[in-house]
Amino acid sequence: MIDLNCVLGCKSILNLHRTAFLCSKGVSPDTVPIISRWAESLDKSSTCVVCGYLMQIEQQLAHKLMWDKVPLLLVLDEPLPRFFPSVFLQAAADGLLAIVSTAVSPDQSLDRLVSARIRNAFMIDNSDDIVVGYLNPNGTIHSQLDGHDNVTILGQDGL
Amino acid sequence: MSKVSANSVVKIVVAEVSPVIRMGVVAAIKRVAGSSAILFEIASPGDLQTRIKSYQPDVLVINPLFAPGLDVAQLRANPDLDLADACIVALLSTPPSRLALAAYDNWLSIYDSENDIQSLLDALSKAEPAKADSDDDDEQLSAREKEVVRYVVKGLPNKEIADVMNISLFTVLTHRRNISRKLKIHSSIALAIYAISNKIATVDEVK
């Protein structure tokens, strides 16, 4: 259950159907258009995408979703940055953006892998279904999704 | 300060290379402020940033010539230093130039008398009784706090916010501390997103 006190921005979008987007490292260029088409197929009136902002593909997706006015819950695995691109401000003004950080504390820097696992777990636990851009069978996300049956995998090929 | 800020202790950092001036200023402020202020000194420009990070001052009294190329606006905007809520006072040994002091909240001359120092501290602290650390569990911002948020995200320095709202600098600082505590927001961009998404400010107003 998301602690609303920790959510910045438009909290009402959390009442929408929440779809998490996860992606293993090493996504192939062939998979990117598939992810893009998936994003374009979303029903923006009923879906909130839960997405990270660490990998390039996550950042590209987040910007596309904000551009397309799709509600977005951004999950950061580090304290809130001091600066965001202005597109974030517009998305907030449009009531389409919420941000939450899963960083344990502002001063604590965890191992990158540990903080990513914490963030992924938060996204998995707080979403109605999960879409995976690319799933590395030997990666962290694969093990974290074990036992979940609400998962859709978009791309099978890695680099 | 002792007259007005009975419920809070103010951390004042004095940054000045000259030990005579620095210690003199610290001693003068101590005499005036008494136990309502804790004073720290920064003697070396090389220590400026690490000491500021360590002390987290409410008030930074700094000689504009303390370090070559000292840019107070940049100092205030540096996210690592967490000075956004602090009041920065220029410590002057020459007559002030209004232009050069635009980025400061106030100024203090080494020739100031104790009465002058008292006046400065009073100006900083004479307060409508802002609730320093409210026990109120309601984390909603008050109307006044929302007003402060709006001015902060518009980029107004604390001094200007105090002028516009007709309150003291310390009241502004207290409001800002309460806002940070209530919202658990410690960065200006997060505050901007809060303000925009809660219709306290528009995108165009955010600086």
mmCIF file with all atom_site columns, N, CA and C in Angstrom, chain A residues 12-71:
data_model
loop_
_atom_site.group_PDB
_atom_site.id
_atom_site.type_symbol
_atom_site.label_atom_id
_atom_site.label_alt_id
_atom_site.label_comp_id
_atom_site.label_asym_id
_atom_site.label_entity_id
_atom_site.label_seq_id
_atom_site.pdbx_PDB_ins_code
_atom_site.Cartn_x
_atom_site.Cartn_y
_atom_site.Cartn_z
_atom_site.occupancy
_atom_site.B_iso_or_equiv
_atom_site.pdbx_formal_charge
_atom_site.auth_seq_id
_atom_site.auth_comp_id
_atom_site.auth_asym_id
_atom_site.auth_atom_id
_atom_site.pdbx_PDB_model_num
ATOM 1   N N  . SER A 1 12 ? -4.274 11.713 -6.878  1.00 0.00 ? 12 SER A N  1
ATOM 2   C CA . SER A 1 12 ? -5.520 11.086 -7.329  1.00 0.00 ? 12 SER A CA 1
ATOM 3   C C  . SER A 1 12 ? -5.291 10.094 -8.467  1.00 0.00 ? 12 SER A C  1
ATOM 4   N N  . ILE A 1 13 ? -4.212 10.253 -9.211  1.00 0.00 ? 13 ILE A N  1
ATOM 5   C CA . ILE A 1 13 ? -3.978 9.310  -10.314 1.00 0.00 ? 13 ILE A CA 1
ATOM 6   C C  . ILE A 1 13 ? -3.667 7.908  -9.788  1.00 0.00 ? 13 ILE A C  1
ATOM 7   N N  . LEU A 1 14 ? -3.360 7.814  -8.508  1.00 0.00 ? 14 LEU A N  1
ATOM 8   C CA . LEU A 1 14 ? -3.079 6.492  -7.939  1.00 0.00 ? 14 LEU A CA 1
ATOM 9   C C  . LEU A 1 14 ? -4.339 5.646  -7.843  1.00 0.00 ? 14 LEU A C  1
ATOM 10  N N  . ASN A 1 15 ? -5.499 6.297  -7.997  1.00 0.00 ? 15 ASN A N  1
ATOM 11  C CA . ASN A 1 15 ? -6.759 5.545  -7.969  1.00 0.00 ? 15 ASN A CA 1
ATOM 12  C C  . ASN A 1 15 ? -7.042 4.856  -9.304  1.00 0.00 ? 15 ASN A C  1
ATOM 13  N N  . LEU A 1 16 ? -6.258 5.190  -10.329 1.00 0.00 ? 16 LEU A N  1
ATOM 14  C CA . LEU A 1 16 ? -6.442 4.559  -11.635 1.00 0.00 ? 16 LEU A CA 1
ATOM 15  C C  . LEU A 1 16 ? -5.840 3.151  -11.619 1.00 0.00 ? 16 LEU A C  1
ATOM 16  N N  . HIS A 1 17 ? -6.115 2.421  -12.675 1.00 0.00 ? 17 HIS A N  1
ATOM 17  C CA . HIS A 1 17 ? -5.488 1.102  -12.838 1.00 0.00 ? 17 HIS A CA 1
ATOM 18  C C  . HIS A 1 17 ? -3.983 1.317  -13.005 1.00 0.00 ? 17 HIS A C  1
ATOM 19  N N  . ARG A 1 18 ? -3.207 0.695  -12.150 1.00 0.00 ? 18 ARG A N  1
ATOM 20  C CA . ARG A 1 18 ? -1.768 0.962  -12.171 1.00 0.00 ? 18 ARG A CA 1
ATOM 21  C C  . ARG A 1 18 ? -1.020 -0.150 -12.909 1.00 0.00 ? 18 ARG A C  1
ATOM 22  N N  . THR A 1 19 ? -0.292 0.258  -13.925 1.00 0.00 ? 19 THR A N  1
ATOM 23  C CA . THR A 1 19 ? 0.515  -0.684 -14.700 1.00 0.00 ? 19 THR A CA 1
ATOM 24  C C  . THR A 1 19 ? 1.985  -0.331 -14.535 1.00 0.00 ? 19 THR A C  1
ATOM 25  N N  . ALA A 1 20 ? 2.729  -1.258 -13.974 1.00 0.00 ? 20 ALA A N  1
ATOM 26  C CA . ALA A 1 20 ? 4.168  -1.011 -13.794 1.00 0.00 ? 20 ALA A CA 1
ATOM 27  C C  . ALA A 1 20 ? 4.915  -1.337 -15.078 1.00 0.00 ? 20 ALA A C  1
ATOM 28  N N  . PHE A 1 21 ? 5.901  -0.513 -15.371 1.00 0.00 ? 21 PHE A N  1
ATOM 29  C CA . PHE A 1 21 ? 6.793  -0.820 -16.489 1.00 0.00 ? 21 PHE A CA 1
ATOM 30  C C  . PHE A 1 21 ? 8.180  -1.114 -15.930 1.00 0.00 ? 21 PHE A C  1
ATOM 31  N N  . LEU A 1 22 ? 8.647  -2.322 -16.196 1.00 0.00 ? 22 LEU A N  1
ATOM 32  C CA . LEU A 1 22 ? 9.990  -2.709 -15.779 1.00 0.00 ? 22 LEU A CA 1
ATOM 33  C C  . LEU A 1 22 ? 10.786 -3.121 -17.013 1.00 0.00 ? 22 LEU A C  1
ATOM 34  N N  . CYS A 1 23 ? 12.076 -3.048 -16.927 1.00 0.00 ? 23 CYS A N  1
ATOM 35  C CA . CYS A 1 23 ? 12.901 -3.436 -18.074 1.00 0.00 ? 23 CYS A CA 1
ATOM 36  C C  . CYS A 1 23 ? 14.301 -3.817 -17.587 1.00 0.00 ? 23 CYS A C  1
ATOM 37  N N  . SER A 1 24 ? 14.749 -4.992 -18.019 1.00 0.00 ? 24 SER A N  1
ATOM 38  C CA . SER A 1 24 ? 16.118 -5.395 -17.683 1.00 0.00 ? 24 SER A CA 1
ATOM 39  C C  . SER A 1 24 ? 17.108 -4.565 -18.480 1.00 0.00 ? 24 SER A C  1
ATOM 40  N N  . LYS A 1 25 ? 18.321 -4.539 -17.991 1.00 0.00 ? 25 LYS A N  1
ATOM 41  C CA . LYS A 1 25 ? 19.382 -3.876 -18.750 1.00 0.00 ? 25 LYS A CA 1
ATOM 42  C C  . LYS A 1 25 ? 19.630 -4.664 -20.044 1.00 0.00 ? 25 LYS A C  1
ATOM 43  N N  . GLY A 1 26 ? 20.119 -3.967 -21.050 1.00 0.00 ? 26 GLY A N  1
ATOM 44  C CA . GLY A 1 26 ? 20.480 -4.642 -22.293 1.00 0.00 ? 26 GLY A CA 1
ATOM 45  C C  . GLY A 1 26 ? 19.330 -4.794 -23.252 1.00 0.00 ? 26 GLY A C  1
ATOM 46  N N  . VAL A 1 27 ? 18.343 -3.914 -23.127 1.00 0.00 ? 27 VAL A N  1
ATOM 47  C CA . VAL A 1 27 ? 17.218 -3.978 -24.072 1.00 0.00 ? 27 VAL A CA 1
ATOM 48  C C  . VAL A 1 27 ? 17.731 -3.691 -25.481 1.00 0.00 ? 27 VAL A C  1
ATOM 49  N N  . SER A 1 28 ? 17.284 -4.476 -26.430 1.00 0.00 ? 28 SER A N  1
ATOM 50  C CA . SER A 1 28 ? 17.796 -4.300 -27.803 1.00 0.00 ? 28 SER A CA 1
ATOM 51  C C  . SER A 1 28 ? 17.057 -3.161 -28.497 1.00 0.00 ? 28 SER A C  1
ATOM 52  N N  . PRO A 1 29 ? 17.697 -2.525 -29.475 1.00 0.00 ? 29 PRO A N  1
ATOM 53  C CA . PRO A 1 29 ? 17.034 -1.440 -30.213 1.00 0.00 ? 29 PRO A CA 1
ATOM 54  C C  . PRO A 1 29 ? 15.741 -1.900 -30.870 1.00 0.00 ? 29 PRO A C  1
ATOM 55  N N  . ASP A 1 30 ? 15.654 -3.187 -31.206 1.00 0.00 ? 30 ASP A N  1
ATOM 56  C CA . ASP A 1 30 ? 14.435 -3.688 -31.848 1.00 0.00 ? 30 ASP A CA 1
ATOM 57  C C  . ASP A 1 30 ? 13.242 -3.663 -30.900 1.00 0.00 ? 30 ASP A C  1
ATOM 58  N N  . THR A 1 31 ? 13.503 -3.684 -29.643 1.00 0.00 ? 31 THR A N  1
ATOM 59  C CA . THR A 1 31 ? 12.413 -3.740 -28.668 1.00 0.00 ? 31 THR A CA 1
ATOM 60  C C  . THR A 1 31 ? 11.844 -2.348 -28.372 1.00 0.00 ? 31 THR A C  1
ATOM 61  N N  . VAL A 1 32 ? 12.659 -1.330 -28.590 1.00 0.00 ? 32 VAL A N  1
ATOM 62  C CA . VAL A 1 32 ? 12.231 0.039  -28.261 1.00 0.00 ? 32 VAL A CA 1
ATOM 63  C C  . VAL A 1 32 ? 10.939 0.434  -28.983 1.00 0.00 ? 32 VAL A C  1
ATOM 64  N N  . PRO A 1 33 ? 10.824 0.174  -30.315 1.00 0.00 ? 33 PRO A N  1
ATOM 65  C CA . PRO A 1 33 ? 9.556  0.525  -30.964 1.00 0.00 ? 33 PRO A CA 1
ATOM 66  C C  . PRO A 1 33 ? 8.363  -0.256 -30.405 1.00 0.00 ? 33 PRO A C  1
ATOM 67  N N  . ILE A 1 34 ? 8.624  -1.473 -29.964 1.00 0.00 ? 34 ILE A N  1
ATOM 68  C CA . ILE A 1 34 ? 7.534  -2.275 -29.376 1.00 0.00 ? 34 ILE A CA 1
ATOM 69  C C  . ILE A 1 34 ? 7.047  -1.612 -28.090 1.00 0.00 ? 34 ILE A C  1
ATOM 70  N N  . ILE A 1 35 ? 8.004  -1.142 -27.298 1.00 0.00 ? 35 ILE A N  1
ATOM 71  C CA . ILE A 1 35 ? 7.646  -0.443 -26.058 1.00 0.00 ? 35 ILE A CA 1
ATOM 72  C C  . ILE A 1 35 ? 6.884  0.842  -26.389 1.00 0.00 ? 35 ILE A C  1
ATOM 73  N N  . SER A 1 36 ? 7.350  1.523  -27.405 1.00 0.00 ? 36 SER A N  1
ATOM 74  C CA . SER A 1 36 ? 6.706  2.770  -27.807 1.00 0.00 ? 36 SER A CA 1
ATOM 75  C C  . SER A 1 36 ? 5.262  2.519  -28.251 1.00 0.00 ? 36 SER A C  1
ATOM 76  N N  . ARG A 1 37 ? 5.056  1.456  -29.014 1.00 0.00 ? 37 ARG A N  1
ATOM 77  C CA . ARG A 1 37 ? 3.689  1.145  -29.468 1.00 0.00 ? 37 ARG A CA 1
ATOM 78  C C  . ARG A 1 37 ? 2.807  0.770  -28.289 1.00 0.00 ? 37 ARG A C  1
ATOM 79  N N  . TRP A 1 38 ? 3.386  0.043  -27.353 1.00 0.00 ? 38 TRP A N  1
ATOM 80  C CA . TRP A 1 38 ? 2.615  -0.297 -26.153 1.00 0.00 ? 38 TRP A CA 1
ATOM 81  C C  . TRP A 1 38 ? 2.175  0.986  -25.432 1.00 0.00 ? 38 TRP A C  1
ATOM 82  N N  . ALA A 1 39 ? 3.115  1.924  -25.305 1.00 0.00 ? 39 ALA A N  1
ATOM 83  C CA . ALA A 1 39 ? 2.791  3.178  -24.611 1.00 0.00 ? 39 ALA A CA 1
ATOM 84  C C  . ALA A 1 39 ? 1.668  3.919  -25.335 1.00 0.00 ? 39 ALA A C  1
ATOM 85  N N  . GLU A 1 40 ? 1.708  3.871  -26.661 1.00 0.00 ? 40 GLU A N  1
ATOM 86  C CA . GLU A 1 40 ? 0.683  4.575  -27.439 1.00 0.00 ? 40 GLU A CA 1
ATOM 87  C C  . GLU A 1 40 ? -0.684 3.893  -27.345 1.00 0.00 ? 40 GLU A C  1
ATOM 88  N N  . SER A 1 41 ? -0.672 2.618  -26.998 1.00 0.00 ? 41 SER A N  1
ATOM 89  C CA . SER A 1 41 ? -1.940 1.885  -26.937 1.00 0.00 ? 41 SER A CA 1
ATOM 90  C C  . SER A 1 41 ? -2.653 2.060  -25.592 1.00 0.00 ? 41 SER A C  1
ATOM 91  N N  . LEU A 1 42 ? -2.008 2.721  -24.657 1.00 0.00 ? 42 LEU A N  1
ATOM 92  C CA . LEU A 1 42 ? -2.585 2.828  -23.308 1.00 0.00 ? 42 LEU A CA 1
ATOM 93  C C  . LEU A 1 42 ? -3.828 3.718  -23.299 1.00 0.00 ? 42 LEU A C  1
ATOM 94  N N  . ASP A 1 43 ? -4.780 3.336  -22.474 1.00 0.00 ? 43 ASP A N  1
ATOM 95  C CA . ASP A 1 43 ? -5.972 4.158  -22.276 1.00 0.00 ? 43 ASP A CA 1
ATOM 96  C C  . ASP A 1 43 ? -5.643 5.192  -21.192 1.00 0.00 ? 43 ASP A C  1
ATOM 97  N N  . LYS A 1 44 ? -5.394 6.418  -21.629 1.00 0.00 ? 44 LYS A N  1
ATOM 98  C CA . LYS A 1 44 ? -4.919 7.436  -20.679 1.00 0.00 ? 44 LYS A CA 1
ATOM 99  C C  . LYS A 1 44 ? -5.990 7.875  -19.688 1.00 0.00 ? 44 LYS A C  1
ATOM 100 N N  . SER A 1 45 ? -7.237 7.507  -19.964 1.00 0.00 ? 45 SER A N  1
ATOM 101 C CA . SER A 1 45 ? -8.299 7.906  -19.036 1.00 0.00 ? 45 SER A CA 1
ATOM 102 C C  . SER A 1 45 ? -8.420 6.945  -17.858 1.00 0.00 ? 45 SER A C  1
ATOM 103 N N  . SER A 1 46 ? -7.833 5.777  -17.998 1.00 0.00 ? 46 SER A N  1
ATOM 104 C CA . SER A 1 46 ? -8.038 4.791  -16.939 1.00 0.00 ? 46 SER A CA 1
ATOM 105 C C  . SER A 1 46 ? -6.751 4.173  -16.417 1.00 0.00 ? 46 SER A C  1
ATOM 106 N N  . THR A 1 47 ? -5.621 4.510  -17.024 1.00 0.00 ? 47 THR A N  1
ATOM 107 C CA . THR A 1 47 ? -4.363 3.843  -16.669 1.00 0.00 ? 47 THR A CA 1
ATOM 108 C C  . THR A 1 47 ? -3.342 4.829  -16.119 1.00 0.00 ? 47 THR A C  1
ATOM 109 N N  . CYS A 1 48 ? -2.691 4.404  -15.079 1.00 0.00 ? 48 CYS A N  1
ATOM 110 C CA . CYS A 1 48 ? -1.536 5.145  -14.557 1.00 0.00 ? 48 CYS A CA 1
ATOM 111 C C  . CYS A 1 48 ? -0.324 4.240  -14.700 1.00 0.00 ? 48 CYS A C  1
ATOM 112 N N  . VAL A 1 49 ? 0.680  4.703  -15.409 1.00 0.00 ? 49 VAL A N  1
ATOM 113 C CA . VAL A 1 49 ? 1.891  3.899  -15.579 1.00 0.00 ? 49 VAL A CA 1
ATOM 114 C C  . VAL A 1 49 ? 2.840  4.169  -14.415 1.00 0.00 ? 49 VAL A C  1
ATOM 115 N N  . VAL A 1 50 ? 3.341  3.100  -13.847 1.00 0.00 ? 50 VAL A N  1
ATOM 116 C CA . VAL A 1 50 ? 4.304  3.197  -12.747 1.00 0.00 ? 50 VAL A CA 1
ATOM 117 C C  . VAL A 1 50 ? 5.675  2.908  -13.329 1.00 0.00 ? 50 VAL A C  1
ATOM 118 N N  . CYS A 1 51 ? 6.532  3.893  -13.322 1.00 0.00 ? 51 CYS A N  1
ATOM 119 C CA . CYS A 1 51 ? 7.773  3.773  -14.095 1.00 0.00 ? 51 CYS A CA 1
ATOM 120 C C  . CYS A 1 51 ? 8.952  4.350  -13.318 1.00 0.00 ? 51 CYS A C  1
ATOM 121 N N  . GLY A 1 52 ? 10.120 3.758  -13.493 1.00 0.00 ? 52 GLY A N  1
ATOM 122 C CA . GLY A 1 52 ? 11.338 4.297  -12.909 1.00 0.00 ? 52 GLY A CA 1
ATOM 123 C C  . GLY A 1 52 ? 11.904 5.401  -13.777 1.00 0.00 ? 52 GLY A C  1
ATOM 124 N N  . TYR A 1 53 ? 13.033 5.950  -13.327 1.00 0.00 ? 53 TYR A N  1
ATOM 125 C CA . TYR A 1 53 ? 13.640 7.031  -14.106 1.00 0.00 ? 53 TYR A CA 1
ATOM 126 C C  . TYR A 1 53 ? 15.158 6.917  -14.059 1.00 0.00 ? 53 TYR A C  1
ATOM 127 N N  . LEU A 1 54 ? 15.628 5.675  -14.122 1.00 0.00 ? 54 LEU A N  1
ATOM 128 C CA . LEU A 1 54 ? 17.073 5.468  -14.021 1.00 0.00 ? 54 LEU A CA 1
ATOM 129 C C  . LEU A 1 54 ? 17.673 5.145  -15.391 1.00 0.00 ? 54 LEU A C  1
ATOM 130 N N  . MET A 1 55 ? 17.142 4.099  -16.020 1.00 0.00 ? 55 MET A N  1
ATOM 131 C CA . MET A 1 55 ? 17.675 3.689  -17.318 1.00 0.00 ? 55 MET A CA 1
ATOM 132 C C  . MET A 1 55 ? 17.179 4.623  -18.412 1.00 0.00 ? 55 MET A C  1
ATOM 133 N N  . GLN A 1 56 ? 17.933 4.635  -19.494 1.00 0.00 ? 56 GLN A N  1
ATOM 134 C CA . GLN A 1 56 ? 17.566 5.516  -20.606 1.00 0.00 ? 56 GLN A CA 1
ATOM 135 C C  . GLN A 1 56 ? 16.173 5.186  -21.140 1.00 0.00 ? 56 GLN A C  1
ATOM 136 N N  . ILE A 1 57 ? 15.870 3.887  -21.219 1.00 0.00 ? 57 ILE A N  1
ATOM 137 C CA . ILE A 1 57 ? 14.565 3.500  -21.762 1.00 0.00 ? 57 ILE A CA 1
ATOM 138 C C  . ILE A 1 57 ? 13.438 3.977  -20.832 1.00 0.00 ? 57 ILE A C  1
ATOM 139 N N  . GLU A 1 58 ? 13.705 3.971  -19.526 1.00 0.00 ? 58 GLU A N  1
ATOM 140 C CA . GLU A 1 58 ? 12.699 4.464  -18.575 1.00 0.00 ? 58 GLU A CA 1
ATOM 141 C C  . GLU A 1 58 ? 12.498 5.973  -18.735 1.00 0.00 ? 58 GLU A C  1
ATOM 142 N N  . GLN A 1 59 ? 13.603 6.671  -18.902 1.00 0.00 ? 59 GLN A N  1
ATOM 143 C CA . GLN A 1 59 ? 13.505 8.124  -19.069 1.00 0.00 ? 59 GLN A CA 1
ATOM 144 C C  . GLN A 1 59 ? 12.778 8.485  -20.360 1.00 0.00 ? 59 GLN A C  1
ATOM 145 N N  . GLN A 1 60 ? 13.112 7.734  -21.422 1.00 0.00 ? 60 GLN A N  1
ATOM 146 C CA . GLN A 1 60 ? 12.437 7.995  -22.702 1.00 0.00 ? 60 GLN A CA 1
ATOM 147 C C  . GLN A 1 60 ? 10.946 7.723  -22.585 1.00 0.00 ? 60 GLN A C  1
ATOM 148 N N  . LEU A 1 61 ? 10.613 6.622  -21.918 1.00 0.00 ? 61 LEU A N  1
ATOM 149 C CA . LEU A 1 61 ? 9.196  6.271  -21.763 1.00 0.00 ? 61 LEU A CA 1
ATOM 150 C C  . LEU A 1 61 ? 8.476  7.319  -20.916 1.00 0.00 ? 61 LEU A C  1
ATOM 151 N N  . ALA A 1 62 ? 9.127  7.736  -19.815 1.00 0.00 ? 62 ALA A N  1
ATOM 152 C CA . ALA A 1 62 ? 8.493  8.722  -18.932 1.00 0.00 ? 62 ALA A CA 1
ATOM 153 C C  . ALA A 1 62 ? 8.204  10.013 -19.701 1.00 0.00 ? 62 ALA A C  1
ATOM 154 N N  . HIS A 1 63 ? 9.163  10.450 -20.473 1.00 0.00 ? 63 HIS A N  1
ATOM 155 C CA . HIS A 1 63 ? 8.952  11.679 -21.240 1.00 0.00 ? 63 HIS A CA 1
ATOM 156 C C  . HIS A 1 63 ? 7.848  11.498 -22.281 1.00 0.00 ? 63 HIS A C  1
ATOM 157 N N  . LYS A 1 64 ? 7.824  10.338 -22.913 1.00 0.00 ? 64 LYS A N  1
ATOM 158 C CA . LYS A 1 64 ? 6.777  10.087 -23.908 1.00 0.00 ? 64 LYS A CA 1
ATOM 159 C C  . LYS A 1 64 ? 5.400  10.101 -23.236 1.00 0.00 ? 64 LYS A C  1
ATOM 160 N N  . LEU A 1 65 ? 5.322  9.468  -22.085 1.00 0.00 ? 65 LEU A N  1
ATOM 161 C CA . LEU A 1 65 ? 4.031  9.411  -21.399 1.00 0.00 ? 65 LEU A CA 1
ATOM 162 C C  . LEU A 1 65 ? 3.575  10.811 -20.979 1.00 0.00 ? 65 LEU A C  1
ATOM 163 N N  . MET A 1 66 ? 4.504  11.602 -20.485 1.00 0.00 ? 66 MET A N  1
ATOM 164 C CA . MET A 1 66 ? 4.131  12.969 -20.088 1.00 0.00 ? 66 MET A CA 1
ATOM 165 C C  . MET A 1 66 ? 3.717  13.782 -21.314 1.00 0.00 ? 66 MET A C  1
ATOM 166 N N  . TRP A 1 67 ? 4.443  13.565 -22.393 1.00 0.00 ? 67 TRP A N  1
ATOM 167 C CA . TRP A 1 67 ? 4.125  14.279 -23.634 1.00 0.00 ? 67 TRP A CA 1
ATOM 168 C C  . TRP A 1 67 ? 2.733  13.883 -24.126 1.00 0.00 ? 67 TRP A C  1
ATOM 169 N N  . ASP A 1 68 ? 2.424  12.587 -23.999 1.00 0.00 ? 68 ASP A N  1
ATOM 170 C CA . ASP A 1 68 ? 1.130  12.072 -24.469 1.00 0.00 ? 68 ASP A CA 1
ATOM 171 C C  . ASP A 1 68 ? 0.023  12.219 -23.429 1.00 0.00 ? 68 ASP A C  1
ATOM 172 N N  . LYS A 1 69 ? 0.341  12.869 -22.299 1.00 0.00 ? 69 LYS A N  1
ATOM 173 C CA . LYS A 1 69 ? -0.661 13.132 -21.250 1.00 0.00 ? 69 LYS A CA 1
ATOM 174 C C  . LYS A 1 69 ? -1.198 11.843 -20.624 1.00 0.00 ? 69 LYS A C  1
ATOM 175 N N  . VAL A 1 70 ? -0.313 10.879 -20.464 1.00 0.00 ? 70 VAL A N  1
ATOM 176 C CA . VAL A 1 70 ? -0.699 9.646  -19.772 1.00 0.00 ? 70 VAL A CA 1
ATOM 177 C C  . VAL A 1 70 ? -0.314 9.793  -18.298 1.00 0.00 ? 70 VAL A C  1
ATOM 178 N N  . PRO A 1 71 ? -1.232 9.511  -17.378 1.00 0.00 ? 71 PRO A N  1
ATOM 179 C CA . PRO A 1 71 ? -0.890 9.616  -15.955 1.00 0.00 ? 71 PRO A CA 1
ATOM 180 C C  . PRO A 1 71 ? 0.337  8.761  -15.612 1.00 0.00 ? 71 PRO A C  1
#
